[in-house]
Amino acid sequence: MQQLPYRTIDADNHYYETRDAFSRHIEQRFAERTLRVERDEDGNDRMIIDGRPYVFSEPKFDKTNPPGSLLSNLRDPTRSDYKASFSAEAMLPAYQDRDARLALMDEQGIEAAILLPSLAVCVEHPIRHDPELTDAVLRAFNRWLEDDWGYAYRDRIFGVPLISLLDVDLACAELKRVLDAGARMVHLLAGPVAGRSPAHPHFDPFWSIVNEARVPVVFHIGDSGYSAMFGTQWGEDPNPRVRKMSAFQWAFLHGDLPIMQTLGALVYHNLFGRFPNVRIVSVENGSDWAAYLLLHLDKKKGMGRQGEWPGGYFRGKPSEILKRHLYLTPYPEDDVEALVELMGDEHVLFGSDYPHPEGLAEPNRFVDLLPNASDDTRRRIMRDNTASLLGLAA
């Protein structure tokens, strides 16, 4: 690994939630409907949400698998169960305690990090039928986040609160609350919102606040519900466990498609024309799709010129508009230098996904993905771009 003369800022770090993350601050009337953790007959954790088993993600409260370990699991010819590598030893205190995390960051050479959930980005879909419940559950989670991690703890740990657009008035109220509490970024789930584009003018009150506050909006990979919306039409399980999803679901219903459609909607529905200060951060969605999306947006704008334009028709190339407003973290297996050439070095962010098994065991090894980049480009990607998004000193 190349030694850097500065500490880095990681745009994709994670914590593991505690069992009470969704129940500690839940309103009493929703106490039985929020995500709850129970023990089964064998003493194993079982998650329940709104009276139904929650199965998309595996419980990781006391046990997990080591950072960067997914590759060995994928190469296992026996296709052993993902949970076979879970252990209590792998769940370091730094994954659930912010002061221990700061000490670990010091060892890793990391100045600051954006911290995102491991579980919470996947809990909105199963309760989206009830906007009030969704708001209550995410609001309770955000208050847990404020307790345990903070939105700008010592200006080094930046927790990202989650907001749902299902009820625009509730979304605006929670957005104002977390901004007042010091949030530097907010998170939305990729995909449509109850039959609308997230850039539909119906949601303009939310985007107006974002635009005025100049707070970046994060879209992190999660359960956007595409298996339920579209997968059943292809004979797929509408409610799969993430590690039991079929190759078809991984390829066409999870990850690439939700973020591509969401970004396309933001451009085509003229969000950036109405709100020019909005910045979008795509985290852990990879980047293989980026070149295709930019080309596709330009081509199809012309084909759709006589159609309807929610949010108003706009001048200019969609690809150029998106490139001005989008920042993204590539996967370690992506061609990062090709992405830099495509997007520019001011719009690519270092993100390790630490301590998840999909990511890097040593976060700063990300710099090895930039062997031909200049020192200035490496510094922008490894530190300064994310520092700017967070409002930190250059």
XYZ file of C-alpha atoms in Angstrom:
394
model
C 0.000 0.000 0.000
C 1.244 3.468 -0.881
C 2.013 5.600 2.156
C 0.121 8.882 2.096
C 1.427 12.119 3.648
C -2.033 12.956 5.026
C -4.882 11.222 6.789
C -7.826 10.218 4.627
C -11.583 10.747 4.778
C -13.625 7.623 4.083
C -17.011 8.228 2.439
C -18.315 4.708 3.117
C -17.856 3.371 6.642
C -20.379 1.417 8.687
C -21.401 0.596 12.219
C -23.422 -2.388 13.390
C -26.676 -1.439 15.095
C -27.618 -2.496 18.608
C -30.784 -4.456 19.340
C -32.642 -1.350 20.529
C -31.753 0.869 17.547
C -35.387 1.004 16.422
C -37.104 0.644 19.785
C -35.204 2.873 22.222
C -36.975 6.040 21.069
C -40.059 4.702 19.311
C -43.396 6.326 20.100
C -45.472 4.097 22.352
C -48.243 3.675 19.790
C -45.740 2.128 17.371
C -43.811 0.083 19.927
C -45.202 -3.246 18.705
C -44.801 -2.360 15.029
C -41.230 -1.086 14.876
C -38.364 -3.468 14.168
C -37.993 -5.611 17.294
C -35.520 -8.335 18.185
C -36.672 -11.513 19.916
C -34.960 -14.786 20.828
C -36.195 -18.023 19.298
C -36.285 -21.415 20.994
C -32.602 -21.989 20.216
C -31.510 -18.636 21.617
C -30.964 -17.057 18.205
C -32.024 -13.534 17.327
C -35.187 -13.156 15.303
C -36.270 -9.794 13.882
C -39.912 -8.770 13.523
C -41.333 -5.635 11.903
C -44.998 -4.647 11.826
C -45.989 -8.111 13.013
C -44.076 -9.984 10.304
C -40.652 -11.667 10.301
C -37.940 -9.434 8.917
C -35.759 -11.655 6.748
C -33.877 -9.488 4.231
C -30.759 -9.043 6.395
C -29.153 -11.408 8.883
C -28.988 -10.273 12.531
C -25.546 -8.876 13.365
C -25.718 -7.641 16.922
C -23.079 -9.808 18.616
C -21.506 -11.659 15.689
C -20.348 -10.734 12.220
C -17.801 -11.768 9.625
C -14.383 -10.167 9.134
C -13.879 -7.104 6.927
C -13.075 -8.008 3.349
C -14.034 -11.669 3.764
C -16.733 -11.912 1.081
C -14.280 -12.798 -1.677
C -13.224 -16.010 0.039
C -16.887 -16.910 0.540
C -17.617 -16.352 -3.155
C -14.709 -18.599 -4.091
C -15.847 -21.433 -1.830
C -16.721 -24.355 -4.151
C -19.080 -25.810 -1.525
C -21.177 -22.594 -1.532
C -21.156 -22.662 2.272
C -23.701 -20.579 4.117
C -22.778 -16.930 4.537
C -23.406 -17.142 8.288
C -20.777 -19.851 8.687
C -18.096 -17.162 8.999
C -19.929 -15.183 11.704
C -18.098 -14.998 15.022
C -18.166 -12.939 18.205
C -14.439 -12.277 17.793
C -15.084 -10.472 14.505
C -17.486 -8.008 16.191
C -14.913 -5.514 17.444
C -15.923 -2.876 20.011
C -15.109 -0.229 17.381
C -18.078 -1.372 15.321
C -20.546 -0.382 18.039
C -18.743 2.275 20.092
C -17.695 5.622 18.686
C -14.711 6.254 20.947
C -13.297 2.822 20.169
C -13.936 3.634 16.500
C -11.924 6.859 16.742
C -8.999 4.905 18.190
C -9.237 2.409 15.323
C -9.417 5.233 12.789
C -6.217 6.654 14.256
C -4.525 3.289 13.704
C -5.862 3.149 10.145
C -4.724 6.657 9.242
C -8.274 7.939 8.783
C -9.039 11.520 9.740
C -12.821 11.298 9.387
C -15.496 8.970 8.045
C -19.097 9.020 6.907
C -20.802 6.237 8.873
C -23.880 4.529 7.484
C -26.099 1.744 8.828
C -25.637 -1.959 8.228
C -29.301 -2.866 8.786
C -31.354 0.334 8.736
C -30.967 1.065 5.011
C -33.010 -2.091 4.411
C -35.974 -1.620 6.775
C -38.047 1.000 4.933
C -39.421 -1.202 2.156
C -41.430 -3.662 4.319
C -43.300 -0.808 6.065
C -43.813 1.540 3.121
C -47.528 0.753 3.064
C -47.844 2.998 6.144
C -46.154 6.413 5.781
C -46.759 7.393 9.403
C -45.212 4.164 10.700
C -42.263 4.555 8.313
C -41.605 8.071 9.546
C -41.860 6.990 13.194
C -39.474 4.055 12.747
C -36.850 6.094 10.882
C -37.202 8.997 13.309
C -36.669 6.642 16.257
C -33.620 5.239 14.498
C -32.219 8.718 13.900
C -32.532 9.537 17.593
C -30.642 6.315 18.419
C -28.004 7.416 15.921
C -27.733 10.766 17.679
C -27.220 8.963 21.000
C -24.666 6.383 19.950
C -22.709 7.958 17.083
C -23.741 11.555 16.486
C -23.980 13.527 13.291
C -20.551 15.149 13.616
C -18.832 13.540 16.593
C -15.601 15.436 17.208
C -15.802 16.479 13.555
C -14.561 13.008 12.665
C -17.549 10.636 12.733
C -20.457 11.719 10.573
C -23.591 9.632 11.043
C -26.198 9.998 8.290
C -29.882 10.165 9.311
C -32.522 8.357 7.243
C -35.595 10.108 5.846
C -38.577 8.752 3.922
C -40.427 10.850 1.330
C -43.687 8.893 1.681
C -45.306 11.808 3.536
C -43.705 15.041 2.385
C -44.815 17.026 5.444
C -43.344 14.451 7.830
C -40.201 14.306 5.684
C -39.764 18.071 5.901
C -40.288 18.051 9.659
C -37.657 15.348 10.186
C -35.270 17.008 7.744
C -35.476 20.274 9.672
C -35.045 18.437 12.972
C -31.884 16.562 11.957
C -30.382 19.647 10.324
C -30.942 21.554 13.552
C -29.250 18.648 15.356
C -26.155 19.031 13.164
C -26.594 16.506 10.346
C -24.156 17.088 7.470
C -25.879 14.664 5.079
C -29.239 12.886 4.846
C -30.179 9.572 3.258
C -33.034 8.575 0.965
C -33.888 5.118 -0.328
C -33.368 4.711 -4.082
C -36.387 3.925 -6.213
C -39.887 5.326 -6.738
C -41.923 6.739 -3.872
C -45.497 5.410 -3.758
C -46.000 5.729 -7.490
C -44.039 8.954 -7.931
C -40.551 9.929 -8.947
C -38.576 11.360 -6.010
C -38.095 14.427 -8.263
C -41.833 14.953 -8.793
C -42.880 18.516 -7.903
C -44.995 17.012 -5.116
C -41.747 16.680 -3.147
C -40.500 20.217 -3.848
C -40.963 21.355 -0.223
C -38.387 18.749 0.834
C -35.941 19.596 -1.949
C -36.334 23.293 -1.284
C -35.005 22.804 2.245
C -32.168 20.633 0.925
C -31.339 23.245 -1.689
C -31.252 26.093 0.820
C -29.243 24.128 3.391
C -26.884 22.775 0.699
C -26.855 19.452 2.523
C -25.833 16.489 0.314
C -28.352 13.673 -0.149
C -26.990 10.116 0.019
C -28.421 7.118 -1.811
C -26.832 3.984 -0.326
C -27.562 0.519 -1.647
C -30.454 -1.063 0.235
C -33.716 -2.909 -0.204
C -35.588 -0.759 -2.719
C -38.301 -3.395 -3.043
C -37.637 -4.217 -6.693
C -38.066 -7.950 -6.098
C -41.584 -7.268 -4.868
C -42.371 -4.683 -7.558
C -40.877 -6.446 -10.573
C -39.336 -9.761 -9.538
C -42.614 -11.610 -9.223
C -43.222 -10.971 -12.929
C -40.092 -13.009 -13.611
C -40.959 -15.776 -11.142
C -38.596 -14.479 -8.430
C -39.105 -14.509 -4.655
C -40.695 -11.156 -3.726
C -39.105 -11.126 -0.259
C -35.705 -12.832 -0.468
C -32.883 -12.915 2.032
C -30.140 -10.767 0.593
C -27.579 -13.606 0.637
C -30.102 -16.005 -0.881
C -31.042 -13.787 -3.819
C -30.729 -15.371 -7.234
C -28.195 -14.205 -9.803
C -31.114 -12.647 -11.719
C -32.119 -10.631 -8.662
C -28.562 -9.451 -8.072
C -28.192 -8.475 -11.716
C -31.535 -6.796 -12.401
C -33.407 -6.072 -9.155
C -30.790 -4.942 -6.651
C -28.070 -2.310 -6.785
C -27.526 -1.035 -10.321
C -31.111 -0.710 -11.541
C -32.568 1.227 -8.571
C -29.752 3.792 -8.524
C -29.712 4.198 -12.317
C -33.453 4.785 -12.454
C -33.337 7.148 -9.482
C -30.553 9.270 -10.959
C -32.313 9.249 -14.322
C -35.508 10.467 -12.682
C -33.705 13.279 -10.872
C -32.303 14.511 -14.195
C -35.274 13.937 -16.513
C -37.746 15.340 -14.014
C -35.633 18.476 -13.790
C -34.801 18.398 -10.082
C -31.490 20.155 -10.679
C -33.108 22.830 -12.825
C -35.454 23.731 -9.984
C -32.892 23.216 -7.218
C -29.380 23.909 -8.530
C -27.647 23.546 -5.150
C -28.652 19.889 -4.666
C -25.742 17.447 -4.546
C -26.293 13.694 -4.746
C -23.880 11.139 -3.271
C -24.140 7.547 -4.475
C -22.568 5.265 -1.863
C -21.929 1.540 -2.310
C -23.796 1.346 -5.578
C -20.624 0.758 -7.558
C -19.848 2.537 -10.814
C -19.811 0.030 -13.696
C -23.144 1.457 -14.822
C -22.038 5.098 -14.893
C -20.714 5.326 -18.460
C -23.765 3.542 -19.861
C -26.160 5.724 -17.861
C -24.608 8.993 -19.053
C -24.749 7.864 -22.691
C -28.270 6.482 -22.281
C -29.629 9.674 -20.700
C -28.430 11.808 -23.591
C -29.807 9.474 -26.240
C -33.229 8.967 -24.705
C -33.790 12.649 -23.975
C -33.998 13.180 -27.709
C -36.277 10.205 -28.217
C -38.658 11.506 -25.545
C -38.675 15.136 -26.634
C -42.403 15.103 -27.490
C -43.418 13.325 -24.296
C -44.306 14.763 -20.913
C -41.638 16.375 -18.736
C -42.547 16.319 -15.030
C -40.805 19.282 -13.486
C -40.523 21.063 -16.831
C -38.454 20.615 -19.960
C -34.795 21.549 -19.607
C -32.026 22.554 -21.988
C -28.627 20.901 -22.098
C -27.231 17.383 -22.093
C -28.499 15.208 -19.233
C -25.052 13.647 -18.853
C -23.448 17.026 -18.178
C -26.146 17.953 -15.691
C -25.759 14.711 -13.770
C -21.966 14.962 -13.740
C -22.210 18.377 -12.080
C -24.426 17.129 -9.267
C -23.313 13.513 -8.662
C -20.527 12.165 -6.446
C -19.955 8.441 -6.138
C -17.908 5.732 -4.470
C -16.793 2.930 -6.815
C -16.453 -0.666 -5.732
C -12.882 -1.933 -5.236
C -13.313 -4.225 -8.241
C -14.338 -1.330 -10.526
C -11.989 0.449 -12.925
C -11.546 3.488 -10.719
C -9.186 5.350 -13.026
C -11.662 4.995 -15.915
C -14.344 6.426 -13.640
C -12.093 9.378 -12.794
C -11.642 10.051 -16.505
C -15.411 9.851 -17.018
C -16.599 11.895 -14.018
C -13.579 14.049 -13.203
C -11.434 13.634 -10.122
C -13.576 16.036 -8.064
C -16.597 13.725 -8.189
C -15.065 10.365 -7.208
C -14.885 9.493 -3.504
C -12.798 7.029 -1.531
C -15.156 4.561 0.118
C -13.929 1.347 1.744
C -17.236 -0.126 3.007
C -15.318 -0.995 6.186
C -15.964 -3.188 8.173
C -18.327 -5.037 5.860
C -17.169 -8.250 4.188
C -17.797 -6.739 0.734
C -15.277 -3.987 1.327
C -11.606 -3.532 2.061
C -9.976 -5.106 5.101
C -7.597 -2.119 5.196
C -9.509 0.998 4.113
C -6.590 3.045 2.805
C -5.660 0.298 0.358
C -8.194 2.045 -1.867
C -5.315 4.268 -3.000
C -3.810 1.216 -4.734
C -6.717 1.437 -7.200
C -5.197 4.699 -8.473
C -1.701 3.593 -9.620
C -1.431 6.096 -12.467
C -3.162 9.060 -10.855
C -1.308 12.213 -9.900
C -0.706 13.054 -6.249
C -3.275 15.861 -6.513
C -5.919 13.503 -7.909
C -5.234 10.922 -5.210
C -5.573 13.553 -2.510
C -8.870 14.810 -3.911
C -10.322 11.296 -3.998
C -8.808 10.049 -0.745
C -9.635 13.158 1.267
C -10.532 16.560 -0.132
C -13.700 15.758 -2.113
C -15.421 14.254 0.904
C -14.045 16.989 3.150
C -15.776 19.535 0.922
C -19.093 17.662 1.037
C -18.886 17.568 4.834
C -17.838 21.199 5.189
C -14.401 20.331 6.592
C -11.227 22.317 6.006
C -9.260 21.549 2.864
